[in-house]
CSV table of C-alpha atoms in Angstrom, one decimal:
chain,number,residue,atom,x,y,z
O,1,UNK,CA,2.0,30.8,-31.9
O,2,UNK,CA,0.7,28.0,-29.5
O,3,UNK,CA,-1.4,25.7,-31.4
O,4,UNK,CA,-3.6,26.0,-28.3
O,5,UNK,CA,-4.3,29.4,-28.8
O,6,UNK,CA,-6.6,28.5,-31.9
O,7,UNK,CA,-9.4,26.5,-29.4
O,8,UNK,CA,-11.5,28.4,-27.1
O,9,UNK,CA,-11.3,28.2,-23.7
O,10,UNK,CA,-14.4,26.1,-23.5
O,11,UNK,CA,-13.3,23.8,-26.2
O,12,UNK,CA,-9.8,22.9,-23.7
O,13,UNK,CA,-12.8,22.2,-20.9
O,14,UNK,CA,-15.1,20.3,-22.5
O,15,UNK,CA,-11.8,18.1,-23.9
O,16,UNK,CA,-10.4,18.0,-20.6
O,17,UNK,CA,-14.0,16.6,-19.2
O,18,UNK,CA,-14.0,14.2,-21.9
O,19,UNK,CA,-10.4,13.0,-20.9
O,20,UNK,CA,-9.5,12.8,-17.4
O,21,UNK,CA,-10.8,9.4,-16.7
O,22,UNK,CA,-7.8,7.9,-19.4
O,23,UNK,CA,-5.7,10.4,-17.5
O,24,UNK,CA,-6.4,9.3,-14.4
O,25,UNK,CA,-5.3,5.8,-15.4
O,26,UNK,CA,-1.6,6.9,-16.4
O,27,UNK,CA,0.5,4.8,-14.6
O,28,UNK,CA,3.1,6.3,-11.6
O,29,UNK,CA,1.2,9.7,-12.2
O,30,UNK,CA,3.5,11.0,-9.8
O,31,UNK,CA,5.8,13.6,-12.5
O,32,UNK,CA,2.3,14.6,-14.0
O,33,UNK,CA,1.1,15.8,-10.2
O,34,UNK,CA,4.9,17.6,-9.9
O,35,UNK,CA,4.3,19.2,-12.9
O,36,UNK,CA,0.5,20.5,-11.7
O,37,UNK,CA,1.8,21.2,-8.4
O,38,UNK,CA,4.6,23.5,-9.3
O,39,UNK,CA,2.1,25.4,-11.5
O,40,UNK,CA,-0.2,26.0,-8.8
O,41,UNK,CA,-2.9,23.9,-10.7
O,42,UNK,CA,-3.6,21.5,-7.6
O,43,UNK,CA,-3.3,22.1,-3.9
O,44,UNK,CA,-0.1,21.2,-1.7
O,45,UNK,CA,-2.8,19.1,0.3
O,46,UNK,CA,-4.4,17.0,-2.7
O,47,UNK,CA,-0.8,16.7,-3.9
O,48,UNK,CA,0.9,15.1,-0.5
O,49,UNK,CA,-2.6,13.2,-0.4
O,50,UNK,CA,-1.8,10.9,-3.5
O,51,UNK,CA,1.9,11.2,-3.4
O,52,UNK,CA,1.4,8.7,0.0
O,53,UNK,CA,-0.5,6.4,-1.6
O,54,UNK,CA,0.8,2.9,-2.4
O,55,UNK,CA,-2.6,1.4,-3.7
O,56,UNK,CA,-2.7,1.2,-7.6
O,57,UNK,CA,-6.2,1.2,-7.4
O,58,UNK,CA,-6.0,4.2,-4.8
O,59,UNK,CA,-3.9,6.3,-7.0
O,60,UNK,CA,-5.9,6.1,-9.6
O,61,UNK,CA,-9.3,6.9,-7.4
O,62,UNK,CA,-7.7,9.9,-5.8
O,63,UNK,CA,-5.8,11.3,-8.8
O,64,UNK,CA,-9.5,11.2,-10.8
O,65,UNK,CA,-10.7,13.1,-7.5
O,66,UNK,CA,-7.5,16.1,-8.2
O,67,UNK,CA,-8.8,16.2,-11.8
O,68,UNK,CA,-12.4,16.7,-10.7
O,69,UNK,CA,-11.4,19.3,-8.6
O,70,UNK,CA,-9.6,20.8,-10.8
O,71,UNK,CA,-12.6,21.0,-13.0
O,72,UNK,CA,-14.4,22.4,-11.1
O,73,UNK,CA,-12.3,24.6,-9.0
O,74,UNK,CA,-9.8,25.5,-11.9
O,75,UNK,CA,-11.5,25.8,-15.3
O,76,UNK,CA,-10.3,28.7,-16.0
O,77,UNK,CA,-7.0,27.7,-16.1
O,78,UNK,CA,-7.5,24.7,-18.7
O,79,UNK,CA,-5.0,26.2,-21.4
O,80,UNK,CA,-2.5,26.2,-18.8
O,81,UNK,CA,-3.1,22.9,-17.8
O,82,UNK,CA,-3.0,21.4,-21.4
O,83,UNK,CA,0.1,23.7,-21.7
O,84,UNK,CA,2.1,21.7,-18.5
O,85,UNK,CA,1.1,18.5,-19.6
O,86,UNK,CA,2.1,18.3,-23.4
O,87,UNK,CA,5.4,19.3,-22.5
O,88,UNK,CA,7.8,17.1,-24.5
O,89,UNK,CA,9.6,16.1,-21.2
O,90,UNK,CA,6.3,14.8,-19.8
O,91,UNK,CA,4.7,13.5,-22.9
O,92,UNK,CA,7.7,11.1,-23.4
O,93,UNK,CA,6.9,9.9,-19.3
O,94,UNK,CA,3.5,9.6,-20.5
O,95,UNK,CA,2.5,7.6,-24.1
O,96,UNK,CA,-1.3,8.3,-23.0
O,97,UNK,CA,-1.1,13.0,-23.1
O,98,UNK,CA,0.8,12.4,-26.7
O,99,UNK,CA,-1.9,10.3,-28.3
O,100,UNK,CA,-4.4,13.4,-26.5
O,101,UNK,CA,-2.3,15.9,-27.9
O,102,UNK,CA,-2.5,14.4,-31.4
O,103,UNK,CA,-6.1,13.8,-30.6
O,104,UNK,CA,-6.6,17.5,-29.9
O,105,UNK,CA,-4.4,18.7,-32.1
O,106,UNK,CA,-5.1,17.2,-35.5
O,107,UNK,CA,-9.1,17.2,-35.0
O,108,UNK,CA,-9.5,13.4,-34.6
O,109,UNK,CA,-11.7,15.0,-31.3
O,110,UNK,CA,-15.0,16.0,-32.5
O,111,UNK,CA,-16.2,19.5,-30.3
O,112,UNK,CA,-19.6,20.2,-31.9
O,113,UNK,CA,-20.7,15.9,-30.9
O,114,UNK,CA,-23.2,16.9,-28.5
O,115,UNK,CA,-23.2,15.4,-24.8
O,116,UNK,CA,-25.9,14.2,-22.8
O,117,UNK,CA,-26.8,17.3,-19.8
O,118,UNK,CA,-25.1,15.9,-16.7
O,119,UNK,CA,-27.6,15.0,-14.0
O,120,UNK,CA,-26.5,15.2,-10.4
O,121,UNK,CA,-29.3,12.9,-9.5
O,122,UNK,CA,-32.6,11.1,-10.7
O,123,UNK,CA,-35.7,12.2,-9.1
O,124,UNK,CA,-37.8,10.0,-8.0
O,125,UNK,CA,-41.7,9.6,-7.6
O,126,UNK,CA,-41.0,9.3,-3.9
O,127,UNK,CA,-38.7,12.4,-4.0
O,128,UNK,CA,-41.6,14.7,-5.0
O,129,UNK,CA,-43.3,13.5,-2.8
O,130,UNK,CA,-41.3,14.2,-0.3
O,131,UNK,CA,-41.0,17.9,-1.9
O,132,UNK,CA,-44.1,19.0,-0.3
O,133,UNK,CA,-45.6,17.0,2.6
O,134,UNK,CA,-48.4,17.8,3.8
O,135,UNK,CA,-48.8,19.0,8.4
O,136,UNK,CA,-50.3,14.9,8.5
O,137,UNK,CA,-48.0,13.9,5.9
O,138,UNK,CA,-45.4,15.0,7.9
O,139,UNK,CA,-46.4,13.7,11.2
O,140,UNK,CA,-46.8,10.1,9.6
O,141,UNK,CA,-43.2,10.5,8.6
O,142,UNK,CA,-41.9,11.1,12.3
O,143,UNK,CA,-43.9,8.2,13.4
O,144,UNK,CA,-42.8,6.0,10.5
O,145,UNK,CA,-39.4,6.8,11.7
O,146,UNK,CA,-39.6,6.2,15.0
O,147,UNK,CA,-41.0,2.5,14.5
O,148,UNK,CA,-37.6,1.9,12.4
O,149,UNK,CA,-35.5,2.9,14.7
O,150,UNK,CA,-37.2,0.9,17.1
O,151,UNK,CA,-36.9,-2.1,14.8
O,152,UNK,CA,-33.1,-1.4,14.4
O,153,UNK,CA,-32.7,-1.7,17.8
O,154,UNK,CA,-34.4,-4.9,18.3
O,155,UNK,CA,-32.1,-6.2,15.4
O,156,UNK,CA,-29.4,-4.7,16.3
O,157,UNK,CA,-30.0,-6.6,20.0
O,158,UNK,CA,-31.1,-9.8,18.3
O,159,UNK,CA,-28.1,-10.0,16.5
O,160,UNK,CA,-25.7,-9.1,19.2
O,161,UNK,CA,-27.2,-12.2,21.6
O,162,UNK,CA,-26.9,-14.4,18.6
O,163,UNK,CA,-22.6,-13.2,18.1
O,164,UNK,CA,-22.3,-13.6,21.7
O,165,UNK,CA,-23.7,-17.0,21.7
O,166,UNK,CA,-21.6,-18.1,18.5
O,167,UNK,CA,-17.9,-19.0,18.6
O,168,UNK,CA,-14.8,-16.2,19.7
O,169,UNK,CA,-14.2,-15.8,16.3
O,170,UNK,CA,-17.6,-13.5,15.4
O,171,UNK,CA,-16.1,-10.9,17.3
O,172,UNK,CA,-19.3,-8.4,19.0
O,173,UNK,CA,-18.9,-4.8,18.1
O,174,UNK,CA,-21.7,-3.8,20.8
O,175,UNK,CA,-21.4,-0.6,22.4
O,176,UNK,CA,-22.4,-2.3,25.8
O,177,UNK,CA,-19.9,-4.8,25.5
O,178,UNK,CA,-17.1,-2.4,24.7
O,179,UNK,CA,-18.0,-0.9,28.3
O,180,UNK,CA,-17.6,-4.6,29.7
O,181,UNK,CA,-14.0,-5.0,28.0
O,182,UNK,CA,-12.8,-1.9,30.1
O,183,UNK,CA,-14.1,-3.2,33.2
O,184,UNK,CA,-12.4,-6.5,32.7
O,185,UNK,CA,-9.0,-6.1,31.7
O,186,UNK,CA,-7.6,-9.2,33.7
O,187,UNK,CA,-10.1,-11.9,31.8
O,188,UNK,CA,-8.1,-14.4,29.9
O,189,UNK,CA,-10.7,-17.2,29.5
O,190,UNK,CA,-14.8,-18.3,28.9
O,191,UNK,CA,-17.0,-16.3,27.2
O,192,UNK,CA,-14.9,-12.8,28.2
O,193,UNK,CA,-13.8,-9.9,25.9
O,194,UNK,CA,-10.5,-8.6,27.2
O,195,UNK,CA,-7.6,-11.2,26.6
O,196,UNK,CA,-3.9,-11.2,28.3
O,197,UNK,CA,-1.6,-11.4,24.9
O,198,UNK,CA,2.4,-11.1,25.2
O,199,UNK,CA,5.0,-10.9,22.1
O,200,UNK,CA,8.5,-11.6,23.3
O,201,UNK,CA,8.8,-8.7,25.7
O,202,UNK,CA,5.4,-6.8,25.1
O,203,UNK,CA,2.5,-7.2,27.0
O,204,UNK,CA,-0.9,-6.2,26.6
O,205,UNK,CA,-4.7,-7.3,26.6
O,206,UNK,CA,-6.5,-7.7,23.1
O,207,UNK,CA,-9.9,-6.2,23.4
O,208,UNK,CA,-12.5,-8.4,21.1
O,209,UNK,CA,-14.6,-6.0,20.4
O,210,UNK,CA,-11.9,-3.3,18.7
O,211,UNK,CA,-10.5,-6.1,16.9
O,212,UNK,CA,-11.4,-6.3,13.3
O,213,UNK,CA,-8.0,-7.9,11.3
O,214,UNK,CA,-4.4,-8.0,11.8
O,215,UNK,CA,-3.7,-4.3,10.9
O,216,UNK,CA,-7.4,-2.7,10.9
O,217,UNK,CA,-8.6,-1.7,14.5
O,218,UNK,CA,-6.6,-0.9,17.4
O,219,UNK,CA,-7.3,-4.1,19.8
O,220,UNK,CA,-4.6,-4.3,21.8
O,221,UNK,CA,-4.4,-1.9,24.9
O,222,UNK,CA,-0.1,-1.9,26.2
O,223,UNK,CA,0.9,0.9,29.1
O,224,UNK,CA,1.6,3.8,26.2
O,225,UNK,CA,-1.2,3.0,23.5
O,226,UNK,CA,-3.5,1.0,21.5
O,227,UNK,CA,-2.1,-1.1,18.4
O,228,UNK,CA,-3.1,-2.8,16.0
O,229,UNK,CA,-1.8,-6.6,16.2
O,230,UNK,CA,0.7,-5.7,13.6
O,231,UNK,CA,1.6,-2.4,15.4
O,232,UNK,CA,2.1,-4.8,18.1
O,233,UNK,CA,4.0,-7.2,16.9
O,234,UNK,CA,6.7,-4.7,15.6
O,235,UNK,CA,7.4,-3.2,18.9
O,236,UNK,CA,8.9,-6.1,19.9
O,237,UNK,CA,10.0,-8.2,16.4
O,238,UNK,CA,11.2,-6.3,13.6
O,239,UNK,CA,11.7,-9.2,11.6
O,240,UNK,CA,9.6,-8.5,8.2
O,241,UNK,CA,8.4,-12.0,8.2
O,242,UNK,CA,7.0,-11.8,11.9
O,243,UNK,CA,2.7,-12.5,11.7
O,244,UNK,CA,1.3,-10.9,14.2
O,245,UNK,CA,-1.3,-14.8,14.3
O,246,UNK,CA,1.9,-16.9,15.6
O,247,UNK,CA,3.7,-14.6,17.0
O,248,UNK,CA,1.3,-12.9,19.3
O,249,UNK,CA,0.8,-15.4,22.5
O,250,UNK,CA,-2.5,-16.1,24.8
O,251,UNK,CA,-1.9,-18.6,27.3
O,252,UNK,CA,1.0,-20.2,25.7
O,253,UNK,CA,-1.2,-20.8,22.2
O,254,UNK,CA,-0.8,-18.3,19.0
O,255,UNK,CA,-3.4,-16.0,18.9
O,256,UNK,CA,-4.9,-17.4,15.6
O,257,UNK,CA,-6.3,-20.3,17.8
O,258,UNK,CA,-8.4,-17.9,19.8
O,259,UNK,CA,-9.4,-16.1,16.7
O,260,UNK,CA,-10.0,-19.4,15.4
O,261,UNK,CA,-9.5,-17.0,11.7
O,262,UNK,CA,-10.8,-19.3,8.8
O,263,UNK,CA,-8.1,-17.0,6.5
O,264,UNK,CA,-4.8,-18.1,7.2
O,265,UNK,CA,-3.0,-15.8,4.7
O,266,UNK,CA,-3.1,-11.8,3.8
O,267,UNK,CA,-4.7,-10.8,1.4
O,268,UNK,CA,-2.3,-8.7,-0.6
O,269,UNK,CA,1.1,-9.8,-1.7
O,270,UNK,CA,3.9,-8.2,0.8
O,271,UNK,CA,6.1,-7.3,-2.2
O,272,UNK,CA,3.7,-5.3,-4.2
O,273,UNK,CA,1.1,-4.4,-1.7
O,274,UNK,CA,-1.5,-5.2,-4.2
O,275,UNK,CA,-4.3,-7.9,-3.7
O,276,UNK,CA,-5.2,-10.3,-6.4
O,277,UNK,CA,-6.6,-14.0,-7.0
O,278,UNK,CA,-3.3,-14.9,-8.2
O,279,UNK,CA,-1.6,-14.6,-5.0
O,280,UNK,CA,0.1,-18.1,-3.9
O,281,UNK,CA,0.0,-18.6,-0.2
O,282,UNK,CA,2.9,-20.1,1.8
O,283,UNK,CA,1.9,-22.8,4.2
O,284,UNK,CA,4.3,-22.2,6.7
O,285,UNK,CA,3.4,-18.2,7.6
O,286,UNK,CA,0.5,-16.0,6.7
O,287,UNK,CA,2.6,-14.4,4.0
O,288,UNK,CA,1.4,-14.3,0.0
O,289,UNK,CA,2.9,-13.6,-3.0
O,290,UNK,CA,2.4,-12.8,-6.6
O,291,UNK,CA,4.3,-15.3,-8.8
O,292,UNK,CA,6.7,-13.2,-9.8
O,293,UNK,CA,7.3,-11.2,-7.0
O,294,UNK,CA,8.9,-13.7,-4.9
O,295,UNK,CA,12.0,-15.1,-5.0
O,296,UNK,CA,12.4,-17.3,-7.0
O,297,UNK,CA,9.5,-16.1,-9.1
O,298,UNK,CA,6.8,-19.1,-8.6
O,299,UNK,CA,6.9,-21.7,-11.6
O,300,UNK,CA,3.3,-22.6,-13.1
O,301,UNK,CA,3.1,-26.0,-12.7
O,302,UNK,CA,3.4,-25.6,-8.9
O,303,UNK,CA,-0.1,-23.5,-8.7
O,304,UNK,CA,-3.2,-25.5,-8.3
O,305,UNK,CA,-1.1,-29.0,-7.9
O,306,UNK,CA,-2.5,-29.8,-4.2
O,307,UNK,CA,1.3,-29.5,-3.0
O,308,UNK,CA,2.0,-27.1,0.0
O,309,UNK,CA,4.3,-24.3,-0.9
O,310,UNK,CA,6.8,-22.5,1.4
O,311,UNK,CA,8.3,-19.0,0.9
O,312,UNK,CA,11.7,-17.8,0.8
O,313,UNK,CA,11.9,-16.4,4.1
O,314,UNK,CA,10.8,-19.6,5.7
O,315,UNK,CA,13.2,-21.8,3.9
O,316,UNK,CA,16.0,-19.3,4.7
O,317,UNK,CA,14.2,-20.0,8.9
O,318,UNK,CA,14.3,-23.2,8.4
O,319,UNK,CA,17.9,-23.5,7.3
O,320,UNK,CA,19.5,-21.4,9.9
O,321,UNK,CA,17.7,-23.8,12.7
O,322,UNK,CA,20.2,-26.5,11.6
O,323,UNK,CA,22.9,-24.6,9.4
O,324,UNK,CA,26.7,-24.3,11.7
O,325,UNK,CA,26.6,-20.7,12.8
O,326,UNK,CA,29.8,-20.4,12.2
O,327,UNK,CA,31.1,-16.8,11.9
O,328,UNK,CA,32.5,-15.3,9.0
O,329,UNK,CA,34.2,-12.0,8.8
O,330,UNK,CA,33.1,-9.5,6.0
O,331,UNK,CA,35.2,-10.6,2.9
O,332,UNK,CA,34.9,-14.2,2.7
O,333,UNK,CA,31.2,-13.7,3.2
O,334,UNK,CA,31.0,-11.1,0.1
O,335,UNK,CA,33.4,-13.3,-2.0
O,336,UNK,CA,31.0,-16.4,-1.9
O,337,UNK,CA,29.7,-17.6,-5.3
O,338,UNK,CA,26.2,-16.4,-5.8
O,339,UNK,CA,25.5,-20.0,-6.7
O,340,UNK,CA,26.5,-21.3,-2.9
O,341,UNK,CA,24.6,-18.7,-1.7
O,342,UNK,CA,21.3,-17.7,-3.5
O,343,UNK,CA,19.3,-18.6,-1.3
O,344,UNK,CA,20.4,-16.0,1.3
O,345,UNK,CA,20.6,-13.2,-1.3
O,346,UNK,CA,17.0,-14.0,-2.4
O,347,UNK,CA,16.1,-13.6,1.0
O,348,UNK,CA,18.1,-10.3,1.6
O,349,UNK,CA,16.6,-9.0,-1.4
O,350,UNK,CA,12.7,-9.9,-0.3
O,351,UNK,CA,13.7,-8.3,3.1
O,352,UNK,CA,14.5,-4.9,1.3
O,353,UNK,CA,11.4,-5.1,-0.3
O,354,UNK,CA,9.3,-5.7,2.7
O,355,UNK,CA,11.0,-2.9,4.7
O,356,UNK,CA,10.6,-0.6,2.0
O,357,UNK,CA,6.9,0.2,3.0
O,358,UNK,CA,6.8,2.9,0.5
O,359,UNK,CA,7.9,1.2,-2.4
O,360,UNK,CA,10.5,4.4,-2.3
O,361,UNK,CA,13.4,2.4,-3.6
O,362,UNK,CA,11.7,-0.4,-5.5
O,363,UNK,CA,11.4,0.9,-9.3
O,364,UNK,CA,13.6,3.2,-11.7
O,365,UNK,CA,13.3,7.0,-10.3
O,366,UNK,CA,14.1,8.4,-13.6
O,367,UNK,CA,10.3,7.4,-14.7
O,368,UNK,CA,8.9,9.4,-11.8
O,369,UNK,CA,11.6,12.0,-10.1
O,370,UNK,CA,12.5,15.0,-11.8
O,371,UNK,CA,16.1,15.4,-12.3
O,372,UNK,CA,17.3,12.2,-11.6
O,373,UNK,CA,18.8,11.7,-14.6
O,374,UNK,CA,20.9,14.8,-14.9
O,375,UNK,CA,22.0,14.5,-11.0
O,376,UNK,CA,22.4,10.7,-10.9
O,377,UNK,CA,25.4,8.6,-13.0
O,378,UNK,CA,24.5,5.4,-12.7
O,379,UNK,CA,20.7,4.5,-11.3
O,380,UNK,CA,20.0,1.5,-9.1
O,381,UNK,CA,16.8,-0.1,-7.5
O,382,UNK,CA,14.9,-3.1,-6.6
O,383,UNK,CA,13.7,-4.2,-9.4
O,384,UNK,CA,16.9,-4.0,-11.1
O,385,UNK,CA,18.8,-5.7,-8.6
O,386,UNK,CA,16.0,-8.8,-8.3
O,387,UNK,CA,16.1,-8.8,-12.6
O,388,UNK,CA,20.0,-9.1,-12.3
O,389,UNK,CA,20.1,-11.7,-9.8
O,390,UNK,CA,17.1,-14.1,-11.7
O,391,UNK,CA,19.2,-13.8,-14.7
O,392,UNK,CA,21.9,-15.0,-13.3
O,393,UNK,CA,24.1,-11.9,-13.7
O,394,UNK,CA,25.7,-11.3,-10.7
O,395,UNK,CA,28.6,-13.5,-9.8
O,396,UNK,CA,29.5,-13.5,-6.6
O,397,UNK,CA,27.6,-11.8,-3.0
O,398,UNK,CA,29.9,-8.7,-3.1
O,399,UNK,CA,28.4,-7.7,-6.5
O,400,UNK,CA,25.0,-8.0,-5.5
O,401,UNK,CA,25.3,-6.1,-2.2
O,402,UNK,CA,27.6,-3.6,-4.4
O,403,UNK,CA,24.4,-2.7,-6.1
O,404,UNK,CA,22.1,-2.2,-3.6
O,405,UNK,CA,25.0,0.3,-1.2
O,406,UNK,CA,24.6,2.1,-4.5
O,407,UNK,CA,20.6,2.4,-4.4
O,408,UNK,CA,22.0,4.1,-1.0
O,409,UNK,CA,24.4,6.2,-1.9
O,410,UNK,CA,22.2,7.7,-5.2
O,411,UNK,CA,19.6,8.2,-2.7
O,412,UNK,CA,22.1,9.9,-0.3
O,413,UNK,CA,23.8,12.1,-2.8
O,414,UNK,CA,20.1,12.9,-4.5
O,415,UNK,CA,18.6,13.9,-1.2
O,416,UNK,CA,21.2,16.0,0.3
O,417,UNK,CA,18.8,18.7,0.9
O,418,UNK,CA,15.7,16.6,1.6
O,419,UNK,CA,16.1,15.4,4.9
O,420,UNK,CA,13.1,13.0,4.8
O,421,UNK,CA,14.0,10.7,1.8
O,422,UNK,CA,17.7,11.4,2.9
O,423,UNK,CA,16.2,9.7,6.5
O,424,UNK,CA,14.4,7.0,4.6
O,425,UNK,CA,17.2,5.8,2.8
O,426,UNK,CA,19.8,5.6,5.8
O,427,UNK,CA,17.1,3.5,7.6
O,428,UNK,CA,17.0,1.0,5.3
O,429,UNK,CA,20.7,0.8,4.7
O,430,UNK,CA,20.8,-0.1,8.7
O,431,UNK,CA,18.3,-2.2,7.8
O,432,UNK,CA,20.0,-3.9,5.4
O,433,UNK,CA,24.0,-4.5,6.8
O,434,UNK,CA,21.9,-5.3,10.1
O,435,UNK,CA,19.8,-8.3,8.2
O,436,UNK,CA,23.4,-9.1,5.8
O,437,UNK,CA,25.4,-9.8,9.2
O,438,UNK,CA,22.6,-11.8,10.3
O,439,UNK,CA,22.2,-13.9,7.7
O,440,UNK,CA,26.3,-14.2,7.1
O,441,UNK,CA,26.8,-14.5,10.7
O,442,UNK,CA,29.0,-12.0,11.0
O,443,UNK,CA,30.0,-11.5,14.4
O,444,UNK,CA,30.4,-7.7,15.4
O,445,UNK,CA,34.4,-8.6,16.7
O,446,UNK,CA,35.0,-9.7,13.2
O,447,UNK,CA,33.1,-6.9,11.7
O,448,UNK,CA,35.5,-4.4,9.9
C-alpha cells in the first residue's frame, strides 16, 4: 500500500501549504513542472509561462505563483501531486522533495501544530468607515477627490516644466510632448524630442519620450517598426558585443553623449543574465561580468584596485585591429596549440554564450530534460566546454571546437521531432563556424 494512503486528504493540503515556498526555491525546477504538466496538475499556459523564463529570481516568483494556483484550483488532487513528485527519478533531480518526503513520512511534520487563520487583508479604522458613508459623507468624498486630482495635475505639470528645463538626459514622459515628437520627426538639435539616429545601414529617429534604457521602451521609429535601441542595433550588427550607446550614431557622436547616461555599464552580467553587486565592468564597452563568468574568470586582486579592466571580447577587437589577416584554411587553424591561441577560443566560447539567449545549451541537460540520458551517449555543453578549457584540458583548437559540433549534433539527434529546439540549435551552429572563420580568417575560397 502507498504510504500516502494512511494521511488524509487534508493532511497532504495543509503539508503542501506549509511546503511550497522551499519548493518553489528548487533550483532548474524545470523536470518538476514536466512531471506536473504531463499529469494535468498545471495548465499548458502556466507551464510555457515559466519554462521561458531566464530570471533565477523570476523562476522562482512564477513557479510559487503555479503552486498557489494549484492550491487553490487543484486541492483535490494533493495525493497525486505528492505522488508525481516523490518519484525516485525526480527525488534524486531534487535533494529538497526527499528530505519532504522523509519529513512527511516518518512524522518529523507535526499536523495537529495549529496555524494562525489566514487573513486576506487588515481592516482598517478608515476601512469601516468607508463601509457605510453617510449621503454628506459621500458627497465630501467626491469633492475630496476631485481637489486631488486637481493637485496631481498641477504636479504632474510642475514637474514636467522642471524635466524640460533640465538636461537631455531626464527624458519627459508627458503625454503632450509625445504628441510634439510625432509632429517633428526631422529635429536633430536644441531642446527637441525626435532625434535622427543611424547604425551602419539603419536609420531611424529616437523619440525621447518612449525612451527609457537600452532594451526597455521602443524609442526608435525605422520605416517597418519601433525598437528598442538594442532591437536596433541588431538589425544592422549581429556582433554580441555591439552596445547599442557607441554604436548607435547622432550627428556623428554615440548616442550615449546625447543621453549623457551617468551608467556606463548593464546591469546584469551577459553570460548569466543575472544582476548582482559583484559584477566587474569593462572600461572599454558597456558590457559586465560576474567573475567567473568571463573568460578568464576575473582574479581577486584585480577588483576594487583603481585599475581599468577590459573584457575578452575587446581584447580579442583590439588584437585583430593590428594582428596580419592572414588567411588560413580550416586545418592549420584547428591544429593550433590551445596555448597560441586562447585567447581566440576564450572569445569564441563567450560568443556562444552570448548568442545563446536562452541559456538552452549552457548547462548539463541530463539535470533538467527527461530522457537525455538514455537517448544521448556522450553529453556536451557550455559549461563543460569553458571548465575543460580553464583547466587546461584541451590541447589544441580542433579539440575544443570538436566539443562544442557535439553540443550540436546531441541537440540535433535529441530534437529530431522537435523542430523548435532542432531550429535553435542549427542557428547557433551558423552562428558559431560563422564567428570561428572570422576570428581564424578563414577565407570562404579556402574554406573546405
Amino acid at each position: 500500500m502507498d504510504p500516502l494512503d494512511f494521511l488524509e486528504p487534508e493532511e497532504l493540503l495543509r503539508f503542501f501549504a506549509c511546503n511550497k515556498t522551499e519548493i518553489s526555491c528548487l533550483d532548474k525546477p524545470q523536470t518538476l513542472l514536466s512531471v506536473l504538466r504531463d499529469h494535468n496538475l498545471i495548465p499548458e499556459d502556466r507551464y510555457k509561462n515559466v519554462m521561458c523564463m531566464k530570471s533565477k529570481e523570476n523562476i522562482k516568483q512564477a513557479l510559487y505563483g503555479v503552486l498557489d494556483w494549484l492550491e487553490t484550483e487543484r486541492s483535490q488532487y494533493m495525493k497525486l501531486f505528492w505522488t508525481c513528485v516523490f518519484k525516485e527519478s525526480i527525488m534524486n533531480v531534487y535533494p529538497t522533495l526527499k528530505i519532504l518526503r522523509n519529513s512527511l513520512m516518518d512524522g518529523t511534520f507535526q499536523f495537529y501544530t495549529a496555524l494562525p487563520e489566514k487573513v486576506e487583508k487588515v481592516e482598517t479604522t478608515n476601512d469601516k468607515k468607508r463601509k457605510q458613508p453617510s449621503e454628506d459623507g459621500e458627497e465630501e468624498e467626491e469633492q475630496t477627490n476631485t481637489e486631488r486630482k486637481k493637485k496631481k495635475n498641477i504636479i504632474r505639470r510642475v514637474c514636467s516644466e522642471e524635466e524640460q528645463a533640465g538636461s537631455s538626459a531626464q527624458l519627459p514622459r508627458d503625454d503632450h510632448e509625445e504628441q510634439q515628437a510625432d509632429k517633428e520627426p526631422g529635429c536633430s538639435h536644441g531642446n527637441s524630442l525626435v532625434f535622427k539616429v543611424t547604425c551602419g545601414a539603419e536609420v531611424g529617429t529616437l523619440h525621447k519620450t518612449r525612451f527609457a534604457s537600452g532594451t526597455c521602451g521602443k524609442s526608435i521609429r525605422t520605416e517597418t517598426s519601433w525598437d528598442t535601441p538594442e532591437e536596433f542595433v541588431k538589425k544592422s550588427l549581429p556582433q554580441p558585443d555591439a552596445s547599442w550607446r557607441k554604436d548607435i550614431q547622432w550627428e556623428g557622436k554615440p548616442l550615449c553623449e546625447l543621453t549623457q547616461e551617468s551608467q556606463k555599464n548593464d546591469d546584469e552580467c551577459c553570460v548569466c543574465r543575472r544582476a548582482g553587486v559583484e559584477l566587474v565592468m569593462c572600461d572599454d564597452c558597456p558590457l559586465s561580468f560576474h567573475q567567473m563568468c568571463h573568460l578568464p574568470d576575473v582574479p581577486h586582486n584585480i577588483l576594487g584596485d583603481g585599475r581599468p579592466w577590459v573584457c575578452t571580447f575587446c581584447v580579442f577587437r583590439r588584437n585583430q585591429e593590428w594582428q596580419d589577416s592572414e588567411e588560413l584554411s580550416p586545418v592549420p587553424a584547428l591544429s593550433r596549440r590551445i596555448s597560441a591561441s586562447l585567447m581566440q577560443c576564450q572569445y569564441l566560447l563567450l560568443f556562444l554564450y552570448v548568442a545563446d539567449e536562452e541559456q538552452i545549451f549552457t548547462s548539463d541537460p541530463r539535470l533538467y530534460v527527461e530522457g537525455y540520458t538514455n537517448a544521448v551517449r556522450t553529453p556536451m555543453w557550455l559549461d563543460k566546454v569553458a571548465e575543460k578549457l580553464q583547466k587546461k584540458t584541451y590541447q589544441t583548437v580542433r579539440e575544443l571546437v570538436s566539443d562544442i559540433q557535439l553540443i550540436f549534433t546531441n541537440c540535433a539527434s535529441f530534437n529530431r521531432d522537435n523542430e523548435e529546439f532542432h531550429t535553435k540549435g542549427a542557428r547557433l551552429k551558423e552562428l558559431f563556424e560563422r564567428e570561428f572563420k572570422n576570428v581564424f580568417s578563414i577565407s570562404e575560397e579556402t574554406d573546405d
